[in-house]
JSON list of C-alpha atoms and ligand atoms in Angstrom, two decimals:
[
{"chain": "D", "resi": 1, "resn": "MET", "atom": "CA", "xyz": [51.98, -23.85, 61.17]},
{"chain": "D", "resi": 2, "resn": "LYS", "atom": "CA", "xyz": [55.82, -22.68, 58.95]},
{"chain": "D", "resi": 3, "resn": "GLU", "atom": "CA", "xyz": [53.64, -25.20, 56.37]},
{"chain": "D", "resi": 4, "resn": "ILE", "atom": "CA", "xyz": [50.35, -22.78, 56.38]},
{"chain": "D", "resi": 5, "resn": "ILE", "atom": "CA", "xyz": [52.39, -19.66, 56.17]},
{"chain": "D", "resi": 6, "resn": "GLU", "atom": "CA", "xyz": [54.48, -20.67, 53.37]},
{"chain": "D", "resi": 7, "resn": "GLY", "atom": "CA", "xyz": [50.82, -21.91, 51.98]},
{"chain": "D", "resi": 8, "resn": "PHE", "atom": "CA", "xyz": [49.29, -18.49, 52.30]},
{"chain": "D", "resi": 9, "resn": "LEU", "atom": "CA", "xyz": [52.77, -16.64, 50.38]},
{"chain": "D", "resi": 10, "resn": "LYS", "atom": "CA", "xyz": [51.66, -19.24, 47.42]},
{"chain": "D", "resi": 11, "resn": "PHE", "atom": "CA", "xyz": [48.05, -18.44, 47.71]},
{"chain": "D", "resi": 12, "resn": "GLN", "atom": "CA", "xyz": [48.50, -14.60, 47.63]},
{"chain": "D", "resi": 13, "resn": "ARG", "atom": "CA", "xyz": [51.62, -15.10, 44.83]},
{"chain": "D", "resi": 14, "resn": "ASP", "atom": "CA", "xyz": [50.14, -17.38, 42.45]},
{"chain": "D", "resi": 15, "resn": "VAL", "atom": "CA", "xyz": [46.58, -18.12, 43.30]},
{"chain": "D", "resi": 16, "resn": "PHE", "atom": "CA", "xyz": [45.31, -14.90, 44.22]},
{"chain": "D", "resi": 17, "resn": "PRO", "atom": "CA", "xyz": [46.26, -12.91, 40.96]},
{"chain": "D", "resi": 18, "resn": "GLU", "atom": "CA", "xyz": [44.27, -15.50, 38.81]},
{"chain": "D", "resi": 19, "resn": "ARG", "atom": "CA", "xyz": [41.31, -15.37, 40.27]},
{"chain": "D", "resi": 20, "resn": "ALA", "atom": "CA", "xyz": [41.72, -11.31, 41.17]},
{"chain": "D", "resi": 21, "resn": "ALA", "atom": "CA", "xyz": [38.02, -11.37, 38.89]},
{"chain": "D", "resi": 22, "resn": "LEU", "atom": "CA", "xyz": [36.66, -13.30, 41.28]},
{"chain": "D", "resi": 23, "resn": "PHE", "atom": "CA", "xyz": [36.87, -11.48, 44.26]},
{"chain": "D", "resi": 24, "resn": "LYS", "atom": "CA", "xyz": [36.55, -8.20, 43.31]},
{"chain": "D", "resi": 25, "resn": "LYS", "atom": "CA", "xyz": [33.40, -9.61, 42.73]},
{"chain": "D", "resi": 26, "resn": "LEU", "atom": "CA", "xyz": [32.87, -11.54, 46.01]},
{"chain": "D", "resi": 27, "resn": "ALA", "atom": "CA", "xyz": [34.83, -8.41, 48.27]},
{"chain": "D", "resi": 28, "resn": "THR", "atom": "CA", "xyz": [30.76, -6.44, 48.99]},
{"chain": "D", "resi": 29, "resn": "SER", "atom": "CA", "xyz": [28.25, -9.80, 48.53]},
{"chain": "D", "resi": 30, "resn": "GLN", "atom": "CA", "xyz": [27.90, -13.21, 48.77]},
{"chain": "D", "resi": 31, "resn": "SER", "atom": "CA", "xyz": [24.87, -15.00, 47.59]},
{"chain": "D", "resi": 32, "resn": "PRO", "atom": "CA", "xyz": [26.15, -18.76, 48.56]},
{"chain": "D", "resi": 33, "resn": "THR", "atom": "CA", "xyz": [23.44, -21.32, 47.27]},
{"chain": "D", "resi": 34, "resn": "ALA", "atom": "CA", "xyz": [23.52, -23.79, 49.62]},
{"chain": "D", "resi": 35, "resn": "LEU", "atom": "CA", "xyz": [24.79, -24.33, 53.73]},
{"chain": "D", "resi": 36, "resn": "PHE", "atom": "CA", "xyz": [26.72, -27.06, 53.80]},
{"chain": "D", "resi": 37, "resn": "VAL", "atom": "CA", "xyz": [26.44, -28.58, 57.64]},
{"chain": "D", "resi": 38, "resn": "THR", "atom": "CA", "xyz": [29.81, -31.31, 57.99]},
{"chain": "D", "resi": 39, "resn": "CYS", "atom": "CA", "xyz": [32.27, -32.77, 60.59]},
{"chain": "D", "resi": 40, "resn": "SER", "atom": "CA", "xyz": [35.69, -30.69, 61.62]},
{"chain": "D", "resi": 41, "resn": "ASP", "atom": "CA", "xyz": [36.98, -33.90, 60.22]},
{"chain": "D", "resi": 42, "resn": "SER", "atom": "CA", "xyz": [40.60, -32.73, 58.49]},
{"chain": "D", "resi": 43, "resn": "ARG", "atom": "CA", "xyz": [40.27, -35.70, 55.60]},
{"chain": "D", "resi": 44, "resn": "PHE", "atom": "CA", "xyz": [37.13, -33.78, 54.40]},
{"chain": "D", "resi": 45, "resn": "VAL", "atom": "CA", "xyz": [37.05, -30.49, 52.56]},
{"chain": "D", "resi": 46, "resn": "PRO", "atom": "CA", "xyz": [33.30, -29.77, 51.31]},
{"chain": "D", "resi": 47, "resn": "GLU", "atom": "CA", "xyz": [34.42, -26.99, 48.46]},
{"chain": "D", "resi": 48, "resn": "MET", "atom": "CA", "xyz": [36.83, -29.42, 47.25]},
{"chain": "D", "resi": 49, "resn": "VAL", "atom": "CA", "xyz": [34.95, -32.81, 47.22]},
{"chain": "D", "resi": 50, "resn": "THR", "atom": "CA", "xyz": [31.76, -30.69, 45.33]},
{"chain": "D", "resi": 51, "resn": "GLN", "atom": "CA", "xyz": [33.75, -28.92, 43.31]},
{"chain": "D", "resi": 52, "resn": "ARG", "atom": "CA", "xyz": [32.68, -25.57, 44.31]},
{"chain": "D", "resi": 53, "resn": "GLU", "atom": "CA", "xyz": [34.25, -22.01, 44.24]},
{"chain": "D", "resi": 54, "resn": "PRO", "atom": "CA", "xyz": [35.11, -19.59, 46.74]},
{"chain": "D", "resi": 55, "resn": "GLY", "atom": "CA", "xyz": [31.10, -17.51, 47.49]},
{"chain": "D", "resi": 56, "resn": "ASP", "atom": "CA", "xyz": [29.34, -20.64, 46.37]},
{"chain": "D", "resi": 57, "resn": "ILE", "atom": "CA", "xyz": [28.96, -22.42, 49.77]},
{"chain": "D", "resi": 58, "resn": "PHE", "atom": "CA", "xyz": [27.99, -21.17, 53.32]},
{"chain": "D", "resi": 59, "resn": "VAL", "atom": "CA", "xyz": [29.81, -23.71, 55.76]},
{"chain": "D", "resi": 60, "resn": "ILE", "atom": "CA", "xyz": [29.31, -24.66, 59.06]},
{"chain": "D", "resi": 61, "resn": "ARG", "atom": "CA", "xyz": [32.14, -27.64, 60.58]},
{"chain": "D", "resi": 62, "resn": "ASN", "atom": "CA", "xyz": [31.75, -29.03, 64.34]},
{"chain": "D", "resi": 63, "resn": "ALA", "atom": "CA", "xyz": [32.37, -32.21, 65.28]},
{"chain": "D", "resi": 64, "resn": "GLY", "atom": "CA", "xyz": [29.92, -34.62, 64.19]},
{"chain": "D", "resi": 65, "resn": "ASN", "atom": "CA", "xyz": [28.49, -32.82, 61.96]},
{"chain": "D", "resi": 66, "resn": "ILE", "atom": "CA", "xyz": [25.59, -31.64, 64.52]},
{"chain": "D", "resi": 67, "resn": "VAL", "atom": "CA", "xyz": [22.69, -28.97, 64.67]},
{"chain": "D", "resi": 68, "resn": "PRO", "atom": "CA", "xyz": [20.83, -28.46, 67.82]},
{"chain": "D", "resi": 69, "resn": "SER", "atom": "CA", "xyz": [17.39, -28.31, 67.78]},
{"chain": "D", "resi": 70, "resn": "TYR", "atom": "CA", "xyz": [15.71, -24.77, 67.78]},
{"chain": "D", "resi": 71, "resn": "GLY", "atom": "CA", "xyz": [15.25, -24.04, 71.55]},
{"chain": "D", "resi": 72, "resn": "GLY", "atom": "CA", "xyz": [16.35, -22.74, 74.99]},
{"chain": "D", "resi": 73, "resn": "GLU", "atom": "CA", "xyz": [19.14, -20.36, 74.28]},
{"chain": "D", "resi": 74, "resn": "PRO", "atom": "CA", "xyz": [20.78, -19.71, 70.28]},
{"chain": "D", "resi": 75, "resn": "GLY", "atom": "CA", "xyz": [24.28, -20.81, 69.54]},
{"chain": "D", "resi": 76, "resn": "GLY", "atom": "CA", "xyz": [26.54, -20.46, 67.25]},
{"chain": "D", "resi": 77, "resn": "VAL", "atom": "CA", "xyz": [25.39, -23.09, 64.68]},
{"chain": "D", "resi": 78, "resn": "SER", "atom": "CA", "xyz": [21.76, -21.75, 65.22]},
{"chain": "D", "resi": 79, "resn": "ALA", "atom": "CA", "xyz": [22.45, -18.27, 64.52]},
{"chain": "D", "resi": 80, "resn": "THR", "atom": "CA", "xyz": [24.45, -19.42, 61.43]},
{"chain": "D", "resi": 81, "resn": "VAL", "atom": "CA", "xyz": [21.06, -21.43, 59.86]},
{"chain": "D", "resi": 82, "resn": "GLU", "atom": "CA", "xyz": [18.83, -18.62, 60.91]},
{"chain": "D", "resi": 83, "resn": "TYR", "atom": "CA", "xyz": [21.21, -16.32, 58.68]},
{"chain": "D", "resi": 84, "resn": "ALA", "atom": "CA", "xyz": [22.11, -18.50, 56.34]},
{"chain": "D", "resi": 85, "resn": "VAL", "atom": "CA", "xyz": [18.27, -19.08, 55.28]},
{"chain": "D", "resi": 86, "resn": "ALA", "atom": "CA", "xyz": [16.63, -16.12, 56.53]},
{"chain": "D", "resi": 87, "resn": "VAL", "atom": "CA", "xyz": [19.31, -13.48, 54.94]},
{"chain": "D", "resi": 88, "resn": "LEU", "atom": "CA", "xyz": [21.10, -15.01, 52.43]},
{"chain": "D", "resi": 89, "resn": "GLY", "atom": "CA", "xyz": [18.41, -17.11, 51.22]},
{"chain": "D", "resi": 90, "resn": "VAL", "atom": "CA", "xyz": [20.32, -20.90, 50.72]},
{"chain": "D", "resi": 91, "resn": "THR", "atom": "CA", "xyz": [17.70, -23.11, 48.72]},
{"chain": "D", "resi": 92, "resn": "ASP", "atom": "CA", "xyz": [19.57, -26.28, 49.48]},
{"chain": "D", "resi": 93, "resn": "ILE", "atom": "CA", "xyz": [20.90, -27.79, 53.13]},
{"chain": "D", "resi": 94, "resn": "VAL", "atom": "CA", "xyz": [23.40, -30.25, 52.81]},
{"chain": "D", "resi": 95, "resn": "ILE", "atom": "CA", "xyz": [24.34, -31.93, 56.35]},
{"chain": "D", "resi": 96, "resn": "CYS", "atom": "CA", "xyz": [26.93, -34.75, 55.65]},
{"chain": "D", "resi": 97, "resn": "GLY", "atom": "CA", "xyz": [28.78, -36.78, 57.87]},
{"chain": "D", "resi": 98, "resn": "HIS", "atom": "CA", "xyz": [31.69, -39.40, 57.45]},
{"chain": "D", "resi": 99, "resn": "SER", "atom": "CA", "xyz": [33.02, -42.11, 57.44]},
{"chain": "D", "resi": 100, "resn": "ASP", "atom": "CA", "xyz": [35.36, -43.09, 60.04]},
{"chain": "D", "resi": 101, "resn": "CYS", "atom": "CA", "xyz": [34.24, -39.95, 62.17]},
{"chain": "D", "resi": 102, "resn": "GLY", "atom": "CA", "xyz": [35.31, -39.88, 66.24]},
{"chain": "D", "resi": 103, "resn": "ALA", "atom": "CA", "xyz": [32.93, -37.94, 67.39]},
{"chain": "D", "resi": 104, "resn": "MET", "atom": "CA", "xyz": [30.81, -41.03, 66.29]},
{"chain": "D", "resi": 105, "resn": "THR", "atom": "CA", "xyz": [33.04, -43.86, 66.85]},
{"chain": "D", "resi": 106, "resn": "ALA", "atom": "CA", "xyz": [32.64, -42.02, 70.43]},
{"chain": "D", "resi": 107, "resn": "ILE", "atom": "CA", "xyz": [28.88, -42.17, 70.89]},
{"chain": "D", "resi": 108, "resn": "ALA", "atom": "CA", "xyz": [29.00, -46.01, 68.75]},
{"chain": "D", "resi": 109, "resn": "THR", "atom": "CA", "xyz": [31.33, -47.46, 71.19]},
{"chain": "D", "resi": 110, "resn": "HIS", "atom": "CA", "xyz": [30.39, -45.66, 74.41]},
{"chain": "D", "resi": 111, "resn": "LYS", "atom": "CA", "xyz": [33.86, -44.32, 75.19]},
{"chain": "D", "resi": 112, "resn": "ASP", "atom": "CA", "xyz": [34.34, -42.79, 78.15]},
{"chain": "D", "resi": 113, "resn": "ILE", "atom": "CA", "xyz": [34.72, -39.47, 77.48]},
{"chain": "D", "resi": 114, "resn": "LYS", "atom": "CA", "xyz": [34.10, -37.66, 81.09]},
{"chain": "D", "resi": 115, "resn": "HIS", "atom": "CA", "xyz": [38.03, -35.97, 80.95]},
{"chain": "D", "resi": 116, "resn": "LEU", "atom": "CA", "xyz": [35.89, -34.48, 77.64]},
{"chain": "D", "resi": 117, "resn": "PRO", "atom": "CA", "xyz": [33.35, -32.49, 79.48]},
{"chain": "D", "resi": 118, "resn": "ALA", "atom": "CA", "xyz": [32.60, -30.13, 76.17]},
{"chain": "D", "resi": 119, "resn": "VAL", "atom": "CA", "xyz": [32.75, -33.18, 73.62]},
{"chain": "D", "resi": 120, "resn": "ALA", "atom": "CA", "xyz": [30.45, -35.08, 75.70]},
{"chain": "D", "resi": 121, "resn": "GLY", "atom": "CA", "xyz": [28.05, -32.20, 76.06]},
{"chain": "D", "resi": 122, "resn": "TRP", "atom": "CA", "xyz": [27.63, -31.44, 72.40]},
{"chain": "D", "resi": 123, "resn": "LEU", "atom": "CA", "xyz": [27.48, -35.27, 71.36]},
{"chain": "D", "resi": 124, "resn": "ARG", "atom": "CA", "xyz": [24.32, -34.94, 73.62]},
{"chain": "D", "resi": 125, "resn": "HIS", "atom": "CA", "xyz": [22.85, -33.34, 70.65]},
{"chain": "D", "resi": 126, "resn": "ALA", "atom": "CA", "xyz": [22.97, -36.79, 68.91]},
{"chain": "D", "resi": 127, "resn": "ASP", "atom": "CA", "xyz": [21.22, -38.79, 71.47]},
{"chain": "D", "resi": 128, "resn": "ALA", "atom": "CA", "xyz": [18.45, -39.48, 69.68]},
{"chain": "D", "resi": 129, "resn": "ALA", "atom": "CA", "xyz": [20.25, -41.91, 67.17]},
{"chain": "D", "resi": 130, "resn": "ALA", "atom": "CA", "xyz": [22.65, -42.95, 69.54]},
{"chain": "D", "resi": 131, "resn": "ALA", "atom": "CA", "xyz": [19.22, -44.32, 70.72]},
{"chain": "D", "resi": 132, "resn": "ILE", "atom": "CA", "xyz": [18.58, -45.74, 67.89]},
{"chain": "D", "resi": 133, "resn": "ASN", "atom": "CA", "xyz": [21.57, -47.20, 67.11]},
{"chain": "D", "resi": 134, "resn": "ASP", "atom": "CA", "xyz": [21.88, -48.97, 70.98]},
{"chain": "D", "resi": 135, "resn": "ALA", "atom": "CA", "xyz": [18.92, -50.99, 69.83]},
{"chain": "D", "resi": 136, "resn": "HIS", "atom": "CA", "xyz": [20.27, -52.53, 66.68]},
{"chain": "D", "resi": 137, "resn": "GLU", "atom": "CA", "xyz": [21.92, -55.38, 66.75]},
{"chain": "D", "resi": 138, "resn": "HIS", "atom": "CA", "xyz": [25.31, -54.62, 64.55]},
{"chain": "D", "resi": 139, "resn": "ALA", "atom": "CA", "xyz": [27.38, -57.21, 62.79]},
{"chain": "D", "resi": 140, "resn": "SER", "atom": "CA", "xyz": [30.76, -56.19, 63.40]},
{"chain": "D", "resi": 141, "resn": "PRO", "atom": "CA", "xyz": [31.70, -52.46, 65.46]},
{"chain": "D", "resi": 142, "resn": "ALA", "atom": "CA", "xyz": [32.87, -51.51, 61.60]},
{"chain": "D", "resi": 143, "resn": "GLU", "atom": "CA", "xyz": [28.95, -51.63, 60.72]},
{"chain": "D", "resi": 144, "resn": "ALA", "atom": "CA", "xyz": [28.26, -50.32, 64.15]},
{"chain": "D", "resi": 145, "resn": "LEU", "atom": "CA", "xyz": [29.74, -47.13, 63.06]},
{"chain": "D", "resi": 146, "resn": "ASP", "atom": "CA", "xyz": [28.73, -46.61, 59.60]},
{"chain": "D", "resi": 147, "resn": "SER", "atom": "CA", "xyz": [25.03, -47.12, 61.23]},
{"chain": "D", "resi": 148, "resn": "MET", "atom": "CA", "xyz": [25.50, -44.52, 64.15]},
{"chain": "D", "resi": 149, "resn": "VAL", "atom": "CA", "xyz": [26.84, -42.35, 60.85]},
{"chain": "D", "resi": 150, "resn": "ARG", "atom": "CA", "xyz": [23.75, -43.02, 59.49]},
{"chain": "D", "resi": 151, "resn": "GLU", "atom": "CA", "xyz": [21.07, -42.39, 61.55]},
{"chain": "D", "resi": 152, "resn": "ASN", "atom": "CA", "xyz": [23.02, -39.16, 63.23]},
{"chain": "D", "resi": 153, "resn": "VAL", "atom": "CA", "xyz": [22.32, -38.19, 59.78]},
{"chain": "D", "resi": 154, "resn": "ILE", "atom": "CA", "xyz": [18.92, -38.82, 59.59]},
{"chain": "D", "resi": 155, "resn": "ALA", "atom": "CA", "xyz": [18.67, -37.10, 63.56]},
{"chain": "D", "resi": 156, "resn": "GLN", "atom": "CA", "xyz": [20.47, -34.04, 62.30]},
{"chain": "D", "resi": 157, "resn": "ILE", "atom": "CA", "xyz": [17.60, -33.20, 59.39]},
{"chain": "D", "resi": 158, "resn": "THR", "atom": "CA", "xyz": [15.38, -34.15, 62.10]},
{"chain": "D", "resi": 159, "resn": "ASN", "atom": "CA", "xyz": [16.50, -31.39, 64.77]},
{"chain": "D", "resi": 160, "resn": "ILE", "atom": "CA", "xyz": [17.15, -28.33, 62.06]},
{"chain": "D", "resi": 161, "resn": "ARG", "atom": "CA", "xyz": [13.50, -29.23, 60.89]},
{"chain": "D", "resi": 162, "resn": "THR", "atom": "CA", "xyz": [13.05, -27.36, 64.51]},
{"chain": "D", "resi": 163, "resn": "HIS", "atom": "CA", "xyz": [14.81, -24.01, 63.28]},
{"chain": "D", "resi": 164, "resn": "PRO", "atom": "CA", "xyz": [12.01, -21.42, 62.23]},
{"chain": "D", "resi": 165, "resn": "SER", "atom": "CA", "xyz": [13.47, -20.33, 59.15]},
{"chain": "D", "resi": 166, "resn": "VAL", "atom": "CA", "xyz": [14.29, -23.65, 57.69]},
{"chain": "D", "resi": 167, "resn": "ALA", "atom": "CA", "xyz": [10.11, -24.74, 59.08]},
{"chain": "D", "resi": 168, "resn": "LEU", "atom": "CA", "xyz": [9.66, -21.69, 57.23]},
{"chain": "D", "resi": 169, "resn": "GLY", "atom": "CA", "xyz": [11.53, -22.30, 53.99]},
{"chain": "D", "resi": 170, "resn": "LEU", "atom": "CA", "xyz": [10.09, -26.13, 53.81]},
{"chain": "D", "resi": 171, "resn": "THR", "atom": "CA", "xyz": [6.63, -25.37, 54.02]},
{"chain": "D", "resi": 172, "resn": "ASN", "atom": "CA", "xyz": [6.97, -22.57, 52.11]},
{"chain": "D", "resi": 173, "resn": "GLY", "atom": "CA", "xyz": [8.24, -25.05, 49.49]},
{"chain": "D", "resi": 174, "resn": "THR", "atom": "CA", "xyz": [11.90, -22.81, 48.82]},
{"chain": "D", "resi": 175, "resn": "LEU", "atom": "CA", "xyz": [13.90, -25.02, 50.67]},
{"chain": "D", "resi": 176, "resn": "ASN", "atom": "CA", "xyz": [15.45, -28.55, 50.28]},
{"chain": "D", "resi": 177, "resn": "LEU", "atom": "CA", "xyz": [17.32, -30.51, 52.80]},
{"chain": "D", "resi": 178, "resn": "HIS", "atom": "CA", "xyz": [19.96, -33.02, 51.72]},
{"chain": "D", "resi": 179, "resn": "GLY", "atom": "CA", "xyz": [21.78, -36.19, 53.84]},
{"chain": "D", "resi": 180, "resn": "TRP", "atom": "CA", "xyz": [24.87, -36.99, 52.42]},
{"chain": "D", "resi": 181, "resn": "ILE", "atom": "CA", "xyz": [27.91, -39.48, 53.89]},
{"chain": "D", "resi": 182, "resn": "TYR", "atom": "CA", "xyz": [30.92, -39.28, 52.08]},
{"chain": "D", "resi": 183, "resn": "ASP", "atom": "CA", "xyz": [33.48, -41.92, 52.11]},
{"chain": "D", "resi": 184, "resn": "ILE", "atom": "CA", "xyz": [37.15, -40.94, 52.85]},
{"chain": "D", "resi": 185, "resn": "GLU", "atom": "CA", "xyz": [38.73, -43.79, 51.14]},
{"chain": "D", "resi": 186, "resn": "THR", "atom": "CA", "xyz": [36.82, -44.47, 48.11]},
{"chain": "D", "resi": 187, "resn": "GLY", "atom": "CA", "xyz": [35.34, -40.87, 47.75]},
{"chain": "D", "resi": 188, "resn": "SER", "atom": "CA", "xyz": [31.83, -42.12, 46.98]},
{"chain": "D", "resi": 189, "resn": "MET", "atom": "CA", "xyz": [29.20, -40.15, 48.24]},
{"chain": "D", "resi": 190, "resn": "LEU", "atom": "CA", "xyz": [25.85, -41.45, 50.08]},
{"chain": "D", "resi": 191, "resn": "ALA", "atom": "CA", "xyz": [22.48, -39.67, 49.63]},
{"chain": "D", "resi": 192, "resn": "LEU", "atom": "CA", "xyz": [19.23, -39.90, 52.28]},
{"chain": "D", "resi": 193, "resn": "ASN", "atom": "CA", "xyz": [16.09, -40.49, 51.18]},
{"chain": "D", "resi": 194, "resn": "TRP", "atom": "CA", "xyz": [13.72, -39.51, 53.39]},
{"chain": "D", "resi": 195, "resn": "GLU", "atom": "CA", "xyz": [11.12, -41.27, 53.14]},
{"chain": "D", "resi": 196, "resn": "SER", "atom": "CA", "xyz": [12.27, -44.80, 53.23]},
{"chain": "D", "resi": 197, "resn": "ARG", "atom": "CA", "xyz": [14.97, -43.80, 55.09]},
{"chain": "D", "resi": 198, "resn": "CYS", "atom": "CA", "xyz": [18.01, -45.43, 53.24]},
{"chain": "D", "resi": 199, "resn": "PHE", "atom": "CA", "xyz": [21.13, -44.26, 52.34]},
{"chain": "D", "resi": 200, "resn": "VAL", "atom": "CA", "xyz": [21.87, -44.81, 48.34]},
{"chain": "D", "resi": 201, "resn": "PRO", "atom": "CA", "xyz": [24.49, -43.76, 45.90]},
{"chain": "D", "resi": 202, "resn": "LEU", "atom": "CA", "xyz": [24.26, -40.13, 44.65]},
{"chain": "D", "resi": 203, "resn": "SER", "atom": "CA", "xyz": [26.45, -40.96, 42.15]},
{"chain": "D", "resi": 204, "resn": "GLU", "atom": "CA", "xyz": [23.42, -43.23, 40.68]},
{"chain": "D", "resi": 205, "resn": "PHE", "atom": "CA", "xyz": [20.49, -41.09, 42.90]},
{"chain": "D", "resi": 206, "resn": "SER", "atom": "CA", "xyz": [21.45, -37.84, 41.87]},
{"chain": "D", "resi": 207, "resn": "GLU", "atom": "CA", "xyz": [17.69, -36.52, 43.11]},
{"chain": "D", "resi": 208, "resn": "THR", "atom": "CA", "xyz": [17.56, -38.64, 46.46]},
{"chain": "D", "resi": 209, "resn": "CYS", "atom": "CA", "xyz": [17.02, -35.73, 48.94]},
{"chain": "D", "resi": 210, "resn": "ALA", "atom": "CA", "xyz": [15.84, -35.21, 52.33]},
{"chain": "D", "resi": 211, "resn": "THR", "atom": "CA", "xyz": [13.08, -32.97, 51.75]},
{"chain": "D", "resi": 212, "resn": "PRO", "atom": "CA", "xyz": [9.66, -34.83, 53.95]},
{"chain": "D", "resi": 213, "resn": "ALA", "atom": "CA", "xyz": [6.84, -34.48, 52.15]},
{"chain": "D", "resi": 214, "resn": "MET", "atom": "CA", "xyz": [4.65, -31.92, 52.75]},
{"chain": "D", "resi": 215, "resn": "SER", "atom": "CA", "xyz": [1.03, -33.20, 53.01]},
{"chain": "D", "resi": 216, "resn": "PRO", "atom": "CA", "xyz": [-0.66, -31.03, 49.96]},
{"chain": "D", "resi": 217, "resn": "ASP", "atom": "CA", "xyz": [-2.80, -28.85, 52.16]},
{"chain": "D", "resi": 218, "resn": "ARG", "atom": "CA", "xyz": [0.20, -27.21, 52.91]},
{"chain": "D", "resi": 219, "resn": "LEU", "atom": "CA", "xyz": [1.79, -26.36, 49.92]},
{"chain": "D", "resi": 220, "resn": "ARG", "atom": "CA", "xyz": [0.72, -23.53, 48.51]},
{"chain": "O", "resi": 301, "resn": "ZN", "atom": "ZN1", "xyz": [33.65, -36.61, 62.16]}
]
C-alpha cells in the first residue's frame, strides 16, 4: 500500500499540474466515446493499451469481462451499460478478454470452486461459452483456455445485445460492438469478425467489428 500512496503523491506533485487544463475541462462533464468492458486482471490496463486519456473511455471491469444478459434484477453491470449508452451516448462498446485469464481457466478446466460461491455464481453468465467450449476437441490445455477466452467474448457480445439500450442502438445504427482479446506476453490484440466468428489481428484488420448485420428492413 505504501507504493500506492507514494504513487498518488507523485501524481499530485508531478503529473496533475502538467494536466491541470484537461482536469479542469473534465471537472464538470464527460463525453467518453466508448464503453470498454474488460477483466479485472491487473496485467491489462485498457487506457494504456489504447493510449486513451482521462475522459476518453467509460470502463467496466469484473472477473471474466462478463455482461449478464438483461432481465431479472438488474445489477451494477446492467446499470453501467444503460448509463453509458442511453445517457453518455457512447458509439462503441468493446468487450475485451485476455490471455491467461484466471476466470476462464477455472471454467475451461472445470476447477472445483465450491469454496468461492460468489465467483461460481458469477461465472454462470459464461455457461453458453462453456458448453460450446466443452463440446469441442482441444489439442492441449493451453488451446482449451484460448478457445474458452474466445467463446466467452462471443457469448458476452450476445449477452450485451439483450440490453434494451444496446438493442435500440444497434437497430438505429448508432452503436457498434467490438470483441477483442489481448495477449499479455506479446501486447497484440485479436478482434472478432461477427459474421465468421473468427478472431483476426487488429493490427492487420483494424476495421474488424462484432456488430451483427441488420436486415435491410431494420435499417432506417
Ligand atoms: Zn481475466
